[in-house]
Tab-separated table of C-alpha atoms in Angstrom:
chain	number	residue	atom	x	y	z
K	258	MET	CA	-28.962	39.137	-7.423
K	259	THR	CA	-26.383	39.009	-9.046
K	260	ASP	CA	-23.434	36.110	-10.202
K	261	ALA	CA	-21.038	36.642	-7.706
K	262	ALA	CA	-23.867	36.304	-4.981
K	263	ILE	CA	-25.029	33.166	-6.797
K	264	PRO	CA	-23.035	29.581	-4.799
K	265	ARG	CA	-22.089	27.420	-7.368
K	266	PRO	CA	-21.342	23.958	-7.135
K	267	ALA	CA	-18.527	21.517	-6.087
K	268	PRO	CA	-16.654	20.727	-9.188
K	269	GLY	CA	-16.692	16.975	-10.157
K	270	PHE	CA	-15.060	13.396	-8.757
K	271	TRP	CA	-12.649	13.730	-11.990
K	272	ALA	CA	-12.501	18.242	-12.308
K	273	HIS	CA	-10.950	18.224	-9.017
K	274	ALA	CA	-8.631	15.814	-8.903
K	275	GLY	CA	-7.340	17.345	-12.653
K	276	HIS	CA	-7.804	20.408	-10.617
K	277	VAL	CA	-5.816	18.073	-7.184
K	278	LEU	CA	-2.905	16.882	-10.373
K	279	ARG	CA	-2.452	20.581	-11.625
K	280	ASP	CA	-2.258	22.033	-8.578
K	281	ASN	CA	0.828	19.765	-7.477
K	282	PRO	CA	3.645	18.415	-9.680
K	283	VAL	CA	4.838	16.679	-7.232
K	284	THR	CA	0.749	14.950	-6.979
K	285	GLY	CA	1.196	14.640	-10.700
K	286	PHE	CA	4.248	12.766	-11.081
K	287	ALA	CA	3.918	10.279	-8.377
K	288	PHE	CA	0.452	9.341	-9.653
K	289	ALA	CA	2.262	8.596	-13.293
K	290	MET	CA	4.821	5.996	-11.375
K	291	PHE	CA	1.700	4.321	-9.334
K	292	LEU	CA	-0.391	3.235	-13.603
K	293	LEU	CA	2.686	2.396	-14.025
K	294	ILE	CA	3.185	0.201	-11.480
K	295	VAL	CA	-0.353	-1.402	-11.844
K	296	LEU	CA	0.367	-1.301	-15.601
K	297	ALA	CA	3.246	-3.741	-14.864
K	298	ALA	CA	1.617	-5.835	-13.118
K	299	ILE	CA	-1.300	-6.181	-15.350
K	300	PHE	CA	1.048	-6.549	-18.359
K	301	GLY	CA	4.203	-7.774	-17.440
K	302	PRO	CA	3.678	-11.282	-17.694
K	303	ALA	CA	2.389	-10.991	-21.308
K	304	LEU	CA	5.293	-8.556	-21.431
K	305	ALA	CA	8.452	-10.316	-20.300
K	306	PRO	CA	10.633	-11.146	-22.809
K	307	TYR	CA	11.636	-15.123	-21.189
K	308	ASP	CA	10.070	-16.766	-18.905
K	309	PRO	CA	10.543	-16.230	-16.174
K	310	LEU	CA	10.564	-19.673	-14.663
K	311	GLU	CA	13.410	-21.635	-17.329
K	312	SER	CA	16.324	-21.645	-16.326
K	313	ASN	CA	19.416	-22.142	-19.262
K	314	ALA	CA	22.740	-23.305	-17.466
K	315	ALA	CA	24.666	-21.500	-20.820
K	316	ARG	CA	23.242	-18.716	-19.727
K	317	ALA	CA	24.610	-18.366	-15.750
K	318	LEU	CA	25.502	-14.666	-14.963
K	319	GLN	CA	25.816	-12.815	-18.110
K	320	PRO	CA	25.597	-9.515	-16.563
K	321	PRO	CA	22.917	-6.791	-18.245
K	322	SER	CA	23.064	-6.791	-22.218
K	323	ALA	CA	21.208	-6.509	-25.231
K	324	ASP	CA	19.189	-9.855	-25.180
K	325	HIS	CA	18.745	-9.690	-20.864
K	326	TRP	CA	18.515	-5.819	-20.341
K	327	PHE	CA	18.446	-6.602	-16.031
K	328	GLY	CA	21.752	-10.207	-17.059
K	329	THR	CA	20.967	-13.381	-16.299
K	330	ASP	CA	20.484	-15.184	-12.442
K	331	ASN	CA	23.140	-17.910	-10.846
K	332	LEU	CA	20.990	-20.429	-13.458
K	333	GLY	CA	20.040	-18.881	-16.312
K	334	ARG	CA	16.605	-16.769	-15.461
K	335	ASP	CA	15.937	-13.908	-16.942
K	336	VAL	CA	15.984	-10.710	-14.195
K	337	PHE	CA	14.438	-8.335	-15.797
K	338	SER	CA	11.480	-10.458	-17.132
K	339	ARG	CA	11.739	-12.336	-13.487
K	340	VAL	CA	11.214	-8.259	-11.968
K	341	LEU	CA	8.590	-7.660	-13.529
K	342	VAL	CA	6.057	-10.706	-13.876
K	343	ALA	CA	7.348	-10.290	-9.313
K	344	THR	CA	5.141	-6.862	-10.002
K	345	ARG	CA	2.115	-8.381	-9.688
K	346	LEU	CA	2.442	-10.233	-6.611
K	347	ASP	CA	4.282	-7.294	-4.535
K	348	LEU	CA	2.184	-5.363	-5.356
K	349	THR	CA	-1.563	-7.648	-5.130
K	350	ILE	CA	0.331	-8.158	-1.207
K	351	SER	CA	0.842	-4.286	-0.229
K	352	VAL	CA	-3.131	-3.645	-1.894
K	353	ALA	CA	-4.450	-6.611	0.582
K	354	ALA	CA	-3.154	-6.143	3.459
K	355	VAL	CA	-3.834	-2.836	3.067
K	356	ALA	CA	-7.114	-3.313	1.699
K	357	LEU	CA	-8.183	-5.392	5.018
K	358	SER	CA	-6.547	-3.168	7.620
K	359	PHE	CA	-7.795	-0.508	6.704
K	360	VAL	CA	-11.554	-1.641	6.182
K	361	VAL	CA	-11.078	-3.099	9.988
K	362	GLY	CA	-9.234	-1.291	11.687
K	363	ALA	CA	-11.245	1.949	9.581
K	364	ALA	CA	-14.331	0.581	11.336
K	365	MET	CA	-12.378	-0.310	14.705
K	366	GLY	CA	-11.792	3.588	15.659
K	367	ALA	CA	-14.699	4.817	13.939
K	368	ALA	CA	-16.657	2.477	16.471
K	369	ALA	CA	-14.213	3.391	20.382
K	370	GLY	CA	-13.875	6.904	19.024
K	371	TYR	CA	-18.052	7.725	18.425
K	372	TRP	CA	-19.532	5.468	20.623
K	373	GLY	CA	-16.053	4.688	23.391
K	374	GLY	CA	-17.184	2.355	26.551
K	375	TRP	CA	-16.586	-0.459	26.147
K	376	VAL	CA	-16.053	-0.906	22.773
K	377	ASP	CA	-13.412	1.836	22.463
K	378	ALA	CA	-11.979	0.092	26.405
K	379	VAL	CA	-12.179	-3.143	23.883
K	380	THR	CA	-11.348	-2.695	20.770
K	381	GLY	CA	-7.912	-0.572	22.849
K	382	ARG	CA	-6.327	-3.411	24.149
K	383	MET	CA	-6.403	-5.194	21.471
K	384	ILE	CA	-5.053	-2.711	19.284
K	385	ASP	CA	-2.295	-2.603	22.325
K	386	THR	CA	-1.782	-6.099	22.421
K	387	ILE	CA	-0.381	-6.183	18.983
K	388	MET	CA	1.140	-2.575	20.022
K	389	ALA	CA	2.963	-4.918	22.471
K	390	PHE	CA	4.668	-7.089	20.044
K	391	PRO	CA	7.773	-5.865	17.359
K	392	LEU	CA	5.816	-5.883	14.449
K	393	PHE	CA	7.663	-7.427	12.316
K	394	VAL	CA	8.171	-10.604	14.921
K	395	LEU	CA	4.926	-10.361	15.540
K	396	ALA	CA	4.694	-11.076	11.140
K	397	MET	CA	7.158	-13.085	11.677
K	398	GLY	CA	5.532	-15.559	14.183
K	399	ILE	CA	2.566	-15.391	12.251
K	400	VAL	CA	3.418	-16.440	9.263
K	401	ALA	CA	5.587	-19.367	10.507
K	402	ALA	CA	2.372	-20.648	12.409
K	403	LEU	CA	-0.407	-20.536	9.575
K	404	GLY	CA	1.706	-21.102	6.788
K	405	ASN	CA	4.207	-19.006	4.049
K	406	THR	CA	1.651	-18.487	1.310
K	407	VAL	CA	0.700	-16.121	-0.359
K	408	GLU	CA	-2.986	-15.367	1.874
K	409	ASN	CA	-1.323	-15.469	5.948
K	410	ILE	CA	2.253	-12.357	3.817
K	411	ILE	CA	-1.200	-10.487	4.071
K	412	TYR	CA	-3.325	-11.583	6.731
K	413	ALA	CA	0.076	-11.033	8.938
K	414	THR	CA	0.421	-8.561	7.504
K	415	ALA	CA	-2.935	-6.734	7.540
K	416	ILE	CA	-2.642	-7.185	10.734
K	417	ILE	CA	0.485	-5.337	12.148
K	418	ASN	CA	-1.255	-2.581	11.044
K	419	LEU	CA	-4.067	-1.742	11.868
K	420	PRO	CA	-3.445	-0.328	14.757
K	421	PHE	CA	-2.813	3.572	13.150
K	422	TYR	CA	-6.426	2.588	10.951
K	423	ALA	CA	-8.011	2.545	14.296
K	424	ARG	CA	-5.929	4.605	16.534
K	425	VAL	CA	-6.070	7.784	13.168
K	426	ALA	CA	-10.051	7.365	13.020
K	427	ARG	CA	-10.522	6.489	16.755
K	428	ALA	CA	-9.096	10.214	17.485
K	429	GLU	CA	-10.322	12.123	14.202
K	430	VAL	CA	-13.955	10.334	15.205
K	431	ALA	CA	-13.442	11.469	18.673
K	432	ILE	CA	-12.974	15.095	17.753
K	433	ARG	CA	-15.525	15.772	15.212
K	434	ARG	CA	-18.400	13.278	16.750
K	435	GLU	CA	-19.746	17.006	19.144
K	436	ALA	CA	-19.443	19.594	15.995
K	437	GLY	CA	-21.401	21.067	14.822
K	438	PHE	CA	-22.894	19.440	11.262
K	439	ALA	CA	-22.534	15.714	13.298
K	440	GLN	CA	-25.578	17.107	15.877
K	441	ALA	CA	-27.029	18.670	13.134
K	442	ALA	CA	-27.633	16.177	11.556
K	443	ARG	CA	-28.585	13.356	14.543
K	444	LEU	CA	-31.475	16.652	14.816
K	445	SER	CA	-32.348	15.994	11.134
K	446	GLY	CA	-33.443	12.460	11.848
K	447	ASN	CA	-30.601	10.933	10.905
K	448	SER	CA	-29.547	6.798	12.993
K	449	ASP	CA	-25.921	7.383	14.860
K	450	LEU	CA	-23.867	4.586	12.346
K	451	ARG	CA	-25.676	7.145	9.357
K	452	VAL	CA	-24.305	9.845	10.897
K	453	LEU	CA	-21.167	8.630	10.575
K	454	ALA	CA	-21.283	7.342	7.882
K	455	VAL	CA	-21.411	9.676	5.665
K	456	HIS	CA	-21.744	13.434	7.903
K	457	ILE	CA	-18.857	12.551	10.112
K	458	PHE	CA	-15.909	9.388	8.465
K	459	PRO	CA	-15.316	11.843	5.553
K	460	ASN	CA	-14.540	14.003	7.128
K	461	ALA	CA	-11.616	11.858	8.900
K	462	LEU	CA	-10.218	9.747	6.037
K	463	PRO	CA	-8.222	12.296	5.133
K	464	PRO	CA	-5.514	11.769	6.912
K	465	MET	CA	-6.157	7.648	6.528
K	466	MET	CA	-5.087	8.092	3.277
K	467	VAL	CA	-1.652	9.800	3.915
K	468	GLN	CA	-0.941	6.859	6.462
K	469	LEU	CA	-2.664	4.245	3.649
K	470	SER	CA	-0.393	4.812	1.358
K	471	LEU	CA	2.497	4.999	3.077
K	472	ASN	CA	1.521	1.100	4.846
K	473	MET	CA	1.196	0.767	1.037
K	474	GLY	CA	5.061	0.986	1.102
K	475	TRP	CA	5.577	-0.723	4.248
K	476	ALA	CA	3.660	-3.634	3.531
K	477	ILE	CA	6.016	-4.278	0.226
K	478	LEU	CA	8.480	-4.053	2.524
K	479	ASN	CA	6.861	-6.543	4.909
K	480	ALA	CA	6.757	-8.846	2.235
K	481	ALA	CA	9.807	-8.648	0.873
K	482	GLY	CA	11.019	-9.004	4.467
K	483	LEU	CA	9.579	-11.588	5.008
K	484	SER	CA	10.839	-13.016	1.983
K	485	PHE	CA	14.254	-12.128	3.029
K	486	ILE	CA	14.985	-14.084	6.088
K	487	GLY	CA	13.090	-17.582	4.749
K	488	LEU	CA	9.317	-17.336	5.857
K	489	GLY	CA	7.626	-14.862	2.887
K	490	VAL	CA	6.473	-16.073	-0.784
K	491	ARG	CA	8.244	-19.639	-1.860
K	492	PRO	CA	11.368	-19.827	-4.117
K	493	PRO	CA	11.462	-20.515	-7.473
K	494	THR	CA	8.460	-17.670	-7.546
K	495	PRO	CA	9.634	-14.560	-9.005
K	496	GLU	CA	9.353	-12.528	-5.942
K	497	TRP	CA	11.320	-8.806	-4.937
K	498	GLY	CA	12.914	-9.484	-1.676
K	499	ILE	CA	13.061	-13.454	-2.834
K	500	MET	CA	15.933	-11.844	-5.737
K	501	VAL	CA	17.005	-9.645	-3.752
K	502	ALA	CA	18.143	-11.916	-1.223
K	503	GLU	CA	19.301	-15.073	-3.777
K	504	GLY	CA	21.252	-11.765	-5.585
K	505	ALA	CA	23.094	-10.647	-2.292
K	506	ASN	CA	25.133	-13.793	-2.343
K	507	PHE	CA	26.357	-12.572	-5.783
K	508	ILE	CA	27.606	-8.957	-4.639
K	509	VAL	CA	30.723	-10.010	-3.274
K	510	SER	CA	32.177	-11.711	-6.269
K	511	GLY	CA	30.567	-9.434	-8.294
K	512	GLU	CA	27.960	-10.487	-10.022
K	513	TRP	CA	25.924	-6.481	-8.183
K	514	TRP	CA	22.653	-7.184	-10.923
K	515	LEU	CA	21.248	-10.126	-8.860
K	516	ALA	CA	20.548	-7.168	-5.778
K	517	ILE	CA	20.791	-3.940	-7.557
K	518	PHE	CA	17.583	-4.203	-9.844
K	519	PRO	CA	15.600	-5.682	-7.366
K	520	GLY	CA	16.068	-4.260	-5.124
K	521	LEU	CA	15.857	-0.717	-7.655
K	522	SER	CA	11.634	-1.760	-7.866
K	523	LEU	CA	11.619	-2.594	-4.198
K	524	MET	CA	12.650	1.084	-3.734
K	525	LEU	CA	10.973	2.790	-7.013
K	526	ALA	CA	7.421	0.973	-5.073
K	527	VAL	CA	7.919	2.266	-1.962
K	528	PHE	CA	9.037	5.503	-3.280
K	529	THR	CA	6.371	6.675	-4.939
K	530	PHE	CA	3.391	5.077	-2.328
K	531	ASN	CA	5.053	7.646	0.221
K	532	LEU	CA	4.978	10.739	-2.673
K	533	LEU	CA	0.767	9.318	-3.428
K	534	GLY	CA	-0.441	10.123	0.001
K	535	ASP	CA	-0.619	13.900	0.137
K	536	GLY	CA	-2.975	13.360	-2.999
K	537	LEU	CA	-4.810	10.732	-1.887
K	538	ARG	CA	-5.227	13.117	0.805
K	539	ASP	CA	-6.478	16.222	-1.541
K	540	LEU	CA	-8.403	13.901	-3.116
K	541	VAL	CA	-10.142	12.763	-0.653
K	542	ASP	CA	-11.493	16.312	1.862
K	543	PRO	CA	-14.499	17.439	1.448
K	544	ARG	CA	-12.921	20.758	2.000
K	545	ARG	CA	-10.601	20.220	-1.100
K	546	ARG	CA	-13.881	20.796	-2.963
K	547	THR	CA	-15.214	23.292	-2.976
């Protein structure tokens, strides 16, 4: 047998990840930006030059300068410090909400797509009930009913994102449940649960990874939107949505920096998450690991 006829083993995860990053520079840029956001979330409170809650009337509404890179707000608090510290809270809300909705929604959709019948009917009615409401209005109602705490914002954001994962998982699993590799796994003695979890679900992951990255951006926007209308995180906690809402009152009078810098941070985070989708899809796609 020649060397060309010898099958090559599939590359490891890190080798595959390196290939994906080299193959698509935009994906590499997105992961670099995501790493920067994660580092800001972890080390932001330690790196902030000022206490984000410390007010000083003597330095109120100062424009950006060498001492205060993003200026100060109407209470004299350093805007850069508040934007930096707010990264942890906004990223926590986004990641926690998306992880919760992904796990629950993917499990519901996969079960509905594989077994069908009453499981599909019950799951479908639950998803239809959620989708019957405008999603942001539903999140507003949940937070208003339960109280505007961080935990309730996460639950509300997770609930409105459930249908996306459930529908994608149901469609992808239903397509593959009678595929040749699935039937071969059953004939080999694997249980239905193992066939679904080990053989079918990994092949359904790639499109859900794209949805996951988009939902992370939407989760941050949802949390910021709730804060903007007064149903999100309570002041004086640093949060991008609160800062944009507070800064909007001062744009007309010329203090543009109060809303611009938190808004730019929000836009950059959403932009990064949107770019991550293709890279995450390629990383988990079994067909690319050859």
